[in-house]
Short mmCIF file of N, CA and C in Angstrom, two decimals:
data_model
loop_
_atom_site.label_atom_id
_atom_site.label_comp_id
_atom_site.label_asym_id
_atom_site.label_seq_id
_atom_site.Cartn_x
_atom_site.Cartn_y
_atom_site.Cartn_z
N UNK Y 1327 20.52 84.04 283.29
CA UNK Y 1327 21.88 84.19 282.81
C UNK Y 1327 22.84 83.90 283.97
N UNK Y 1328 23.94 83.25 283.66
CA UNK Y 1328 24.91 82.87 284.69
C UNK Y 1328 25.69 84.08 285.19
N UNK Y 1329 26.06 84.00 286.44
CA UNK Y 1329 26.86 85.09 287.03
C UNK Y 1329 28.27 85.06 286.46
N UNK Y 1330 28.89 86.22 286.36
CA UNK Y 1330 30.24 86.32 285.85
C UNK Y 1330 31.22 85.94 286.95
N UNK Y 1331 32.10 85.01 286.64
CA UNK Y 1331 33.11 84.57 287.60
C UNK Y 1331 34.24 85.59 287.58
N UNK Y 1332 34.34 86.39 288.64
CA UNK Y 1332 35.31 87.50 288.69
C UNK Y 1332 36.76 87.04 288.62
N UNK Y 1333 37.05 85.80 289.02
CA UNK Y 1333 38.44 85.33 289.01
C UNK Y 1333 38.80 84.60 287.72
N UNK Y 1334 37.92 84.62 286.72
CA UNK Y 1334 38.22 83.92 285.48
C UNK Y 1334 39.35 84.62 284.73
N UNK Y 1335 40.01 83.88 283.87
CA UNK Y 1335 41.12 84.42 283.09
C UNK Y 1335 40.66 85.59 282.24
N UNK Y 1336 39.48 85.47 281.62
CA UNK Y 1336 38.97 86.54 280.78
C UNK Y 1336 38.77 87.81 281.59
N UNK Y 1337 38.19 87.69 282.77
CA UNK Y 1337 37.95 88.87 283.62
C UNK Y 1337 39.27 89.48 284.08
N UNK Y 1338 40.25 88.65 284.39
CA UNK Y 1338 41.57 89.15 284.78
C UNK Y 1338 42.22 89.89 283.62
N UNK Y 1339 42.09 89.33 282.41
CA UNK Y 1339 42.67 89.98 281.23
C UNK Y 1339 42.00 91.32 280.95
N UNK Y 1340 40.70 91.42 281.19
CA UNK Y 1340 39.99 92.67 280.94
C UNK Y 1340 40.49 93.78 281.86
N UNK Y 1341 40.99 93.42 283.03
CA UNK Y 1341 41.49 94.42 283.98
C UNK Y 1341 42.76 95.09 283.48
N UNK Y 1342 43.54 94.37 282.65
CA UNK Y 1342 44.81 94.94 282.18
C UNK Y 1342 44.69 95.57 280.78
N UNK Y 1343 43.48 95.65 280.25
CA UNK Y 1343 43.27 96.22 278.92
C UNK Y 1343 43.82 97.64 278.84
N UNK Y 1344 43.67 98.42 279.90
CA UNK Y 1344 44.13 99.80 279.87
C UNK Y 1344 45.63 99.89 279.70
N UNK Y 1345 46.36 98.84 280.03
CA UNK Y 1345 47.82 98.87 279.95
C UNK Y 1345 48.34 98.67 278.53
N UNK Y 1346 47.52 98.16 277.63
CA UNK Y 1346 47.98 97.85 276.28
C UNK Y 1346 47.00 98.42 275.25
N UNK Y 1347 47.46 99.34 274.41
CA UNK Y 1347 46.55 99.95 273.44
C UNK Y 1347 45.98 98.96 272.43
N UNK Y 1348 46.75 97.94 272.07
CA UNK Y 1348 46.24 96.95 271.12
C UNK Y 1348 45.11 96.14 271.76
N UNK Y 1349 45.28 95.79 273.02
CA UNK Y 1349 44.22 95.07 273.73
C UNK Y 1349 42.97 95.94 273.83
N UNK Y 1350 43.15 97.24 274.05
CA UNK Y 1350 42.02 98.16 274.14
C UNK Y 1350 41.24 98.16 272.82
N UNK Y 1351 41.97 98.27 271.70
CA UNK Y 1351 41.31 98.28 270.38
C UNK Y 1351 40.60 96.95 270.13
N UNK Y 1352 41.26 95.85 270.44
CA UNK Y 1352 40.65 94.55 270.20
C UNK Y 1352 39.42 94.33 271.08
N UNK Y 1353 39.43 94.92 272.25
CA UNK Y 1353 38.25 94.83 273.12
C UNK Y 1353 37.06 95.53 272.46
N UNK Y 1354 37.32 96.62 271.75
CA UNK Y 1354 36.27 97.40 271.11
C UNK Y 1354 35.84 96.83 269.76
N UNK Y 1355 36.81 96.41 268.92
CA UNK Y 1355 36.45 95.97 267.57
C UNK Y 1355 36.80 94.52 267.31
N UNK Y 1356 37.20 93.79 268.36
CA UNK Y 1356 37.59 92.40 268.20
C UNK Y 1356 36.43 91.51 267.82
N UNK Y 1357 36.75 90.35 267.40
CA UNK Y 1357 35.73 89.41 266.96
C UNK Y 1357 35.73 89.34 265.44
N UNK Y 1358 34.91 88.48 264.94
CA UNK Y 1358 34.89 88.25 263.50
C UNK Y 1358 34.07 89.28 262.74
N UNK Y 1359 32.91 89.68 263.28
CA UNK Y 1359 31.97 90.49 262.51
C UNK Y 1359 32.13 91.99 262.68
N UNK Y 1360 32.63 92.46 263.79
CA UNK Y 1360 32.70 93.91 264.02
C UNK Y 1360 33.54 94.64 262.97
N UNK Y 1361 34.76 94.19 262.65
CA UNK Y 1361 35.52 94.89 261.61
C UNK Y 1361 34.82 94.86 260.26
N UNK Y 1362 34.13 93.77 259.97
CA UNK Y 1362 33.41 93.66 258.69
C UNK Y 1362 32.25 94.65 258.64
N UNK Y 1363 31.55 94.80 259.75
CA UNK Y 1363 30.46 95.78 259.83
C UNK Y 1363 31.02 97.18 259.65
N UNK Y 1364 32.10 97.49 260.36
CA UNK Y 1364 32.72 98.81 260.25
C UNK Y 1364 33.20 99.07 258.83
N UNK Y 1365 33.78 98.07 258.18
CA UNK Y 1365 34.24 98.19 256.81
C UNK Y 1365 33.08 98.54 255.88
N UNK Y 1366 31.94 97.86 256.07
CA UNK Y 1366 30.78 98.12 255.22
C UNK Y 1366 30.16 99.49 255.49
N UNK Y 1367 30.24 99.97 256.72
CA UNK Y 1367 29.70 101.29 257.03
C UNK Y 1367 30.65 102.42 256.64
N UNK Y 1368 31.90 102.08 256.29
CA UNK Y 1368 32.85 103.12 255.92
C UNK Y 1368 32.49 103.81 254.62
N UNK Y 1369 31.62 103.20 253.83
CA UNK Y 1369 31.20 103.82 252.57
C UNK Y 1369 29.98 104.70 252.75
N UNK Y 1370 29.41 104.72 253.96
CA UNK Y 1370 28.27 105.59 254.21
C UNK Y 1370 27.17 104.89 255.00
N UNK Y 1371 26.14 105.66 255.26
CA UNK Y 1371 24.99 105.20 256.05
C UNK Y 1371 24.29 104.04 255.35
N UNK Y 1372 23.90 103.04 256.14
CA UNK Y 1372 23.21 101.87 255.58
C UNK Y 1372 22.06 101.44 256.49
N UNK Y 1373 21.05 100.89 255.87
CA UNK Y 1373 19.95 100.28 256.62
C UNK Y 1373 20.36 98.87 257.01
N UNK Y 1374 19.62 98.30 257.98
CA UNK Y 1374 19.91 96.94 258.44
C UNK Y 1374 19.91 95.97 257.27
N UNK Y 1375 18.90 96.05 256.41
CA UNK Y 1375 18.79 95.11 255.29
C UNK Y 1375 19.97 95.23 254.34
N UNK Y 1376 20.51 96.44 254.16
CA UNK Y 1376 21.68 96.62 253.30
C UNK Y 1376 22.91 95.96 253.91
N UNK Y 1377 23.04 96.08 255.23
CA UNK Y 1377 24.16 95.41 255.92
C UNK Y 1377 24.02 93.89 255.81
N UNK Y 1378 22.81 93.40 256.01
CA UNK Y 1378 22.57 91.96 255.93
C UNK Y 1378 22.89 91.44 254.53
N UNK Y 1379 22.52 92.20 253.53
CA UNK Y 1379 22.79 91.81 252.14
C UNK Y 1379 24.30 91.86 251.84
N UNK Y 1380 24.99 92.85 252.41
CA UNK Y 1380 26.43 93.00 252.18
C UNK Y 1380 27.24 91.93 252.91
N UNK Y 1381 26.67 91.39 254.01
CA UNK Y 1381 27.37 90.38 254.81
C UNK Y 1381 26.44 89.17 254.93
N UNK Y 1382 26.23 88.43 253.86
CA UNK Y 1382 25.22 87.35 253.89
C UNK Y 1382 25.54 86.21 254.84
N UNK Y 1383 26.80 86.01 255.19
CA UNK Y 1383 27.16 84.89 256.06
C UNK Y 1383 26.81 85.12 257.53
N UNK Y 1384 26.58 86.37 257.93
CA UNK Y 1384 26.29 86.66 259.33
C UNK Y 1384 24.83 86.32 259.63
N UNK Y 1385 24.60 85.73 260.81
CA UNK Y 1385 23.22 85.45 261.21
C UNK Y 1385 22.58 86.74 261.71
N UNK Y 1386 21.26 86.77 261.70
CA UNK Y 1386 20.56 87.97 262.19
C UNK Y 1386 20.90 88.24 263.65
N UNK Y 1387 20.97 87.18 264.45
CA UNK Y 1387 21.29 87.34 265.87
C UNK Y 1387 22.65 88.00 266.05
N UNK Y 1388 23.66 87.53 265.32
CA UNK Y 1388 25.01 88.08 265.47
C UNK Y 1388 25.08 89.51 264.96
N UNK Y 1389 24.40 89.79 263.84
CA UNK Y 1389 24.43 91.15 263.29
C UNK Y 1389 23.80 92.12 264.27
N UNK Y 1390 22.64 91.77 264.80
CA UNK Y 1390 21.96 92.64 265.77
C UNK Y 1390 22.81 92.81 267.01
N UNK Y 1391 23.37 91.72 267.52
CA UNK Y 1391 24.21 91.77 268.73
C UNK Y 1391 25.41 92.68 268.53
N UNK Y 1392 26.10 92.54 267.42
CA UNK Y 1392 27.30 93.35 267.18
C UNK Y 1392 26.95 94.80 266.87
N UNK Y 1393 25.83 95.05 266.21
CA UNK Y 1393 25.41 96.43 265.99
C UNK Y 1393 25.13 97.12 267.32
N UNK Y 1394 24.48 96.40 268.24
CA UNK Y 1394 24.21 96.96 269.57
C UNK Y 1394 25.51 97.23 270.33
N UNK Y 1395 26.47 96.31 270.25
CA UNK Y 1395 27.75 96.50 270.93
C UNK Y 1395 28.52 97.67 270.34
N UNK Y 1396 28.54 97.77 269.02
CA UNK Y 1396 29.24 98.88 268.37
C UNK Y 1396 28.58 100.21 268.72
N UNK Y 1397 27.26 100.20 268.83
CA UNK Y 1397 26.55 101.42 269.23
C UNK Y 1397 26.86 101.78 270.68
N UNK Y 1398 26.85 100.81 271.56
CA UNK Y 1398 27.14 101.10 272.98
C UNK Y 1398 28.59 101.53 273.18
N UNK Y 1399 29.49 101.07 272.30
CA UNK Y 1399 30.90 101.49 272.37
C UNK Y 1399 31.12 102.84 271.70
N UNK Y 1400 30.07 103.41 271.11
CA UNK Y 1400 30.18 104.73 270.50
C UNK Y 1400 30.86 104.74 269.14
N UNK Y 1401 30.89 103.58 268.46
CA UNK Y 1401 31.55 103.52 267.16
C UNK Y 1401 30.58 103.70 266.00
N UNK Y 1402 29.30 103.41 266.24
CA UNK Y 1402 28.29 103.65 265.21
C UNK Y 1402 27.12 104.40 265.83
N UNK Y 1403 26.35 105.04 264.96
CA UNK Y 1403 25.15 105.77 265.39
C UNK Y 1403 23.94 105.11 264.73
N UNK Y 1404 22.97 104.77 265.55
CA UNK Y 1404 21.72 104.16 265.08
C UNK Y 1404 20.67 105.26 265.07
N UNK Y 1405 20.01 105.43 263.92
CA UNK Y 1405 18.97 106.43 263.79
C UNK Y 1405 17.68 105.73 263.41
N UNK Y 1406 16.65 105.88 264.25
CA UNK Y 1406 15.36 105.26 263.98
C UNK Y 1406 14.32 106.35 263.74
N UNK Y 1407 13.61 106.24 262.62
CA UNK Y 1407 12.54 107.18 262.30
C UNK Y 1407 11.22 106.54 262.69
N UNK Y 1408 10.37 107.29 263.39
CA UNK Y 1408 9.10 106.72 263.87
C UNK Y 1408 8.05 106.61 262.76
N UNK Y 1409 8.28 105.68 261.85
CA UNK Y 1409 7.32 105.42 260.79
C UNK Y 1409 7.02 103.94 260.75
N UNK Y 1410 5.98 103.58 260.02
CA UNK Y 1410 5.63 102.18 259.86
C UNK Y 1410 5.80 101.84 258.39
N UNK Y 1411 6.58 100.86 258.02
CA UNK Y 1411 7.46 100.05 258.86
C UNK Y 1411 8.65 100.87 259.37
N UNK Y 1412 9.29 100.42 260.44
CA UNK Y 1412 10.41 101.18 261.02
C UNK Y 1412 11.52 101.44 260.00
N UNK Y 1413 12.10 102.60 260.07
CA UNK Y 1413 13.20 102.97 259.17
C UNK Y 1413 14.41 103.24 260.06
N UNK Y 1414 15.32 102.27 260.12
CA UNK Y 1414 16.51 102.36 260.98
C UNK Y 1414 17.74 102.38 260.09
N UNK Y 1415 18.63 103.33 260.35
CA UNK Y 1415 19.89 103.40 259.62
C UNK Y 1415 21.05 103.40 260.60
N UNK Y 1416 22.19 102.97 260.10
CA UNK Y 1416 23.42 102.93 260.88
C UNK Y 1416 24.49 103.68 260.11
N UNK Y 1417 25.31 104.43 260.85
CA UNK Y 1417 26.45 105.10 260.24
C UNK Y 1417 27.57 105.17 261.27
N UNK Y 1418 28.78 105.40 260.78
CA UNK Y 1418 29.91 105.51 261.68
C UNK Y 1418 29.83 106.81 262.47
N UNK Y 1419 30.16 106.74 263.74
CA UNK Y 1419 30.27 107.94 264.57
C UNK Y 1419 31.62 108.58 264.29
N UNK Y 1420 31.91 109.66 264.97
CA UNK Y 1420 33.22 110.30 264.81
C UNK Y 1420 34.34 109.32 265.17
N UNK Y 1421 34.15 108.60 266.28
CA UNK Y 1421 35.16 107.61 266.68
C UNK Y 1421 35.26 106.49 265.65
N UNK Y 1422 34.12 106.08 265.10
CA UNK Y 1422 34.12 105.05 264.06
C UNK Y 1422 34.84 105.51 262.81
N UNK Y 1423 34.61 106.78 262.43
CA UNK Y 1423 35.32 107.32 261.27
C UNK Y 1423 36.82 107.38 261.50
N UNK Y 1424 37.22 107.62 262.74
CA UNK Y 1424 38.65 107.64 263.05
C UNK Y 1424 39.27 106.25 262.93
N UNK Y 1425 38.44 105.20 263.03
CA UNK Y 1425 38.93 103.83 262.85
C UNK Y 1425 39.03 103.43 261.38
N UNK Y 1426 38.43 104.22 260.48
CA UNK Y 1426 38.43 103.86 259.06
C UNK Y 1426 39.83 103.59 258.51
N UNK Y 1427 40.84 104.42 258.84
CA UNK Y 1427 42.18 104.11 258.32
C UNK Y 1427 42.73 102.78 258.84
N UNK Y 1428 42.34 102.39 260.04
CA UNK Y 1428 42.78 101.10 260.60
C UNK Y 1428 42.14 99.96 259.82
N UNK Y 1429 40.84 100.06 259.59
CA UNK Y 1429 40.12 99.03 258.84
C UNK Y 1429 40.64 98.99 257.40
N UNK Y 1430 40.87 100.17 256.80
CA UNK Y 1430 41.41 100.23 255.45
C UNK Y 1430 42.80 99.60 255.38
N UNK Y 1431 43.61 99.83 256.40
CA UNK Y 1431 44.95 99.22 256.43
C UNK Y 1431 44.85 97.70 256.51
N UNK Y 1432 43.89 97.21 257.28
CA UNK Y 1432 43.67 95.76 257.36
C UNK Y 1432 43.27 95.22 255.99
N UNK Y 1433 42.36 95.93 255.32
CA UNK Y 1433 41.91 95.49 254.00
C UNK Y 1433 43.04 95.56 252.99
N UNK Y 1434 43.84 96.62 253.03
CA UNK Y 1434 44.97 96.75 252.10
C UNK Y 1434 45.94 95.60 252.29
N UNK Y 1435 46.24 95.28 253.55
CA UNK Y 1435 47.13 94.15 253.82
C UNK Y 1435 46.53 92.87 253.27
N UNK Y 1436 45.21 92.68 253.47
CA UNK Y 1436 44.54 91.46 253.00
C UNK Y 1436 44.65 91.34 251.48
N UNK Y 1437 44.40 92.45 250.77
CA UNK Y 1437 44.49 92.42 249.31
C UNK Y 1437 45.92 92.11 248.85
N UNK Y 1438 46.91 92.69 249.51
CA UNK Y 1438 48.30 92.43 249.15
C UNK Y 1438 48.64 90.97 249.42
N UNK Y 1439 48.18 90.44 250.55
CA UNK Y 1439 48.47 89.05 250.89
C UNK Y 1439 47.75 88.10 249.94
N UNK Y 1440 46.51 88.44 249.56
CA UNK Y 1440 45.80 87.60 248.59
C UNK Y 1440 46.53 87.60 247.26
N UNK Y 1441 47.02 88.77 246.85
CA UNK Y 1441 47.78 88.88 245.61
C UNK Y 1441 49.06 88.04 245.69
N UNK Y 1442 49.74 88.15 246.82
CA UNK Y 1442 50.98 87.42 247.05
C UNK Y 1442 50.74 85.91 246.99
N UNK Y 1443 49.61 85.48 247.51
CA UNK Y 1443 49.30 84.05 247.57
C UNK Y 1443 48.35 83.62 246.46
N UNK Y 1444 48.11 84.52 245.49
CA UNK Y 1444 47.25 84.25 244.34
C UNK Y 1444 45.84 83.82 244.77
N UNK Y 1445 45.33 84.47 245.81
CA UNK Y 1445 43.97 84.23 246.27
C UNK Y 1445 43.06 85.32 245.73
N UNK Y 1446 41.79 84.99 245.67
CA UNK Y 1446 40.79 85.97 245.27
C UNK Y 1446 39.76 86.05 246.38
N UNK Y 1447 38.93 87.09 246.32
CA UNK Y 1447 37.82 87.19 247.27
C UNK Y 1447 36.87 86.04 246.99
N UNK Y 1448 35.94 85.81 247.91
CA UNK Y 1448 35.03 84.67 247.81
C UNK Y 1448 34.28 84.62 246.49
N UNK Y 1449 33.92 85.79 245.94
CA UNK Y 1449 33.16 85.79 244.69
C UNK Y 1449 34.07 85.79 243.47
N UNK Y 1450 35.38 85.67 243.68
CA UNK Y 1450 36.32 85.60 242.58
C UNK Y 1450 36.79 86.96 242.09
N UNK Y 1451 36.25 88.02 242.64
CA UNK Y 1451 36.62 89.36 242.21
C UNK Y 1451 37.83 89.86 242.96
N UNK Y 1452 38.50 90.79 242.36
CA UNK Y 1452 39.57 91.51 243.03
C UNK Y 1452 39.11 92.95 243.17
N UNK Y 1453 39.51 93.58 244.23
CA UNK Y 1453 39.09 94.94 244.51
C UNK Y 1453 40.28 95.87 244.34
N UNK Y 1454 39.98 97.14 244.13
CA UNK Y 1454 41.07 98.11 244.06
C UNK Y 1454 40.85 99.18 245.11
N UNK Y 1455 41.94 99.76 245.54
CA UNK Y 1455 41.87 100.83 246.53
C UNK Y 1455 41.43 102.10 245.83
N UNK Y 1456 40.44 102.76 246.38
CA UNK Y 1456 39.96 104.02 245.85
C UNK Y 1456 40.44 105.12 246.77
N UNK Y 1457 41.57 105.72 246.47
CA UNK Y 1457 42.20 106.71 247.34
C UNK Y 1457 41.34 107.97 247.48
N UNK Y 1458 40.48 108.26 246.50
CA UNK Y 1458 39.66 109.46 246.54
C UNK Y 1458 38.50 109.36 247.52
N UNK Y 1459 38.08 108.14 247.85
CA UNK Y 1459 36.92 107.96 248.71
C UNK Y 1459 37.30 107.57 250.13
N UNK Y 1460 38.57 107.66 250.50
CA UNK Y 1460 39.01 107.30 251.84
C UNK Y 1460 38.57 105.88 252.19
N UNK Y 1461 38.75 104.98 251.26
CA UNK Y 1461 38.36 103.61 251.52
C UNK Y 1461 38.49 102.77 250.27
N UNK Y 1462 37.78 101.67 250.24
CA UNK Y 1462 37.87 100.75 249.12
C UNK Y 1462 36.59 100.80 248.32
N UNK Y 1463 36.76 100.65 247.03
CA UNK Y 1463 35.59 100.54 246.17
C UNK Y 1463 35.48 99.10 245.73
N UNK Y 1464 34.30 98.71 245.34
CA UNK Y 1464 34.11 97.34 244.92
C UNK Y 1464 34.27 97.23 243.41
N UNK Y 1465 35.24 97.96 242.90
CA UNK Y 1465 35.54 97.87 241.47
C UNK Y 1465 36.57 96.78 241.28
N UNK Y 1466 36.45 96.11 240.17
CA UNK Y 1466 37.44 95.09 239.87
C UNK Y 1466 38.78 95.73 239.60
N UNK Y 1467 39.82 95.06 240.03
CA UNK Y 1467 41.17 95.56 239.76
C UNK Y 1467 41.44 95.46 238.27
N UNK Y 1468 42.08 96.45 237.74
CA UNK Y 1468 42.40 96.46 236.30
C UNK Y 1468 43.57 95.54 236.04
#
């Protein structure tokens, strides 16, 4: 693996992350797949195969990589049971649960913007906000 160039723009930007709360959040949950993983875990504990099925476009490499990063950042908890075949589940940690309103706000904005622009989700369905479950349900909008 190549050595990290300490004077690179990315490394310089990482040094100032503490100065900006938005940069701090993006450092933790930035990227394409992390918010999607967190969104899917907001409904409860899931096994790897359930996450893969819920996010079919993600490659196995990227899903594993982002799950490891989210775990090392303390946003999700990985639980492995010593059985054959392995039984591994993922759930949001306390810090991950605290991010749920942020992810829900992103989703709410997306649904409003899709409505405004007459867009639908990829499968053609529309979703509704389920206020009772502290998140979104995959029910079709009435």
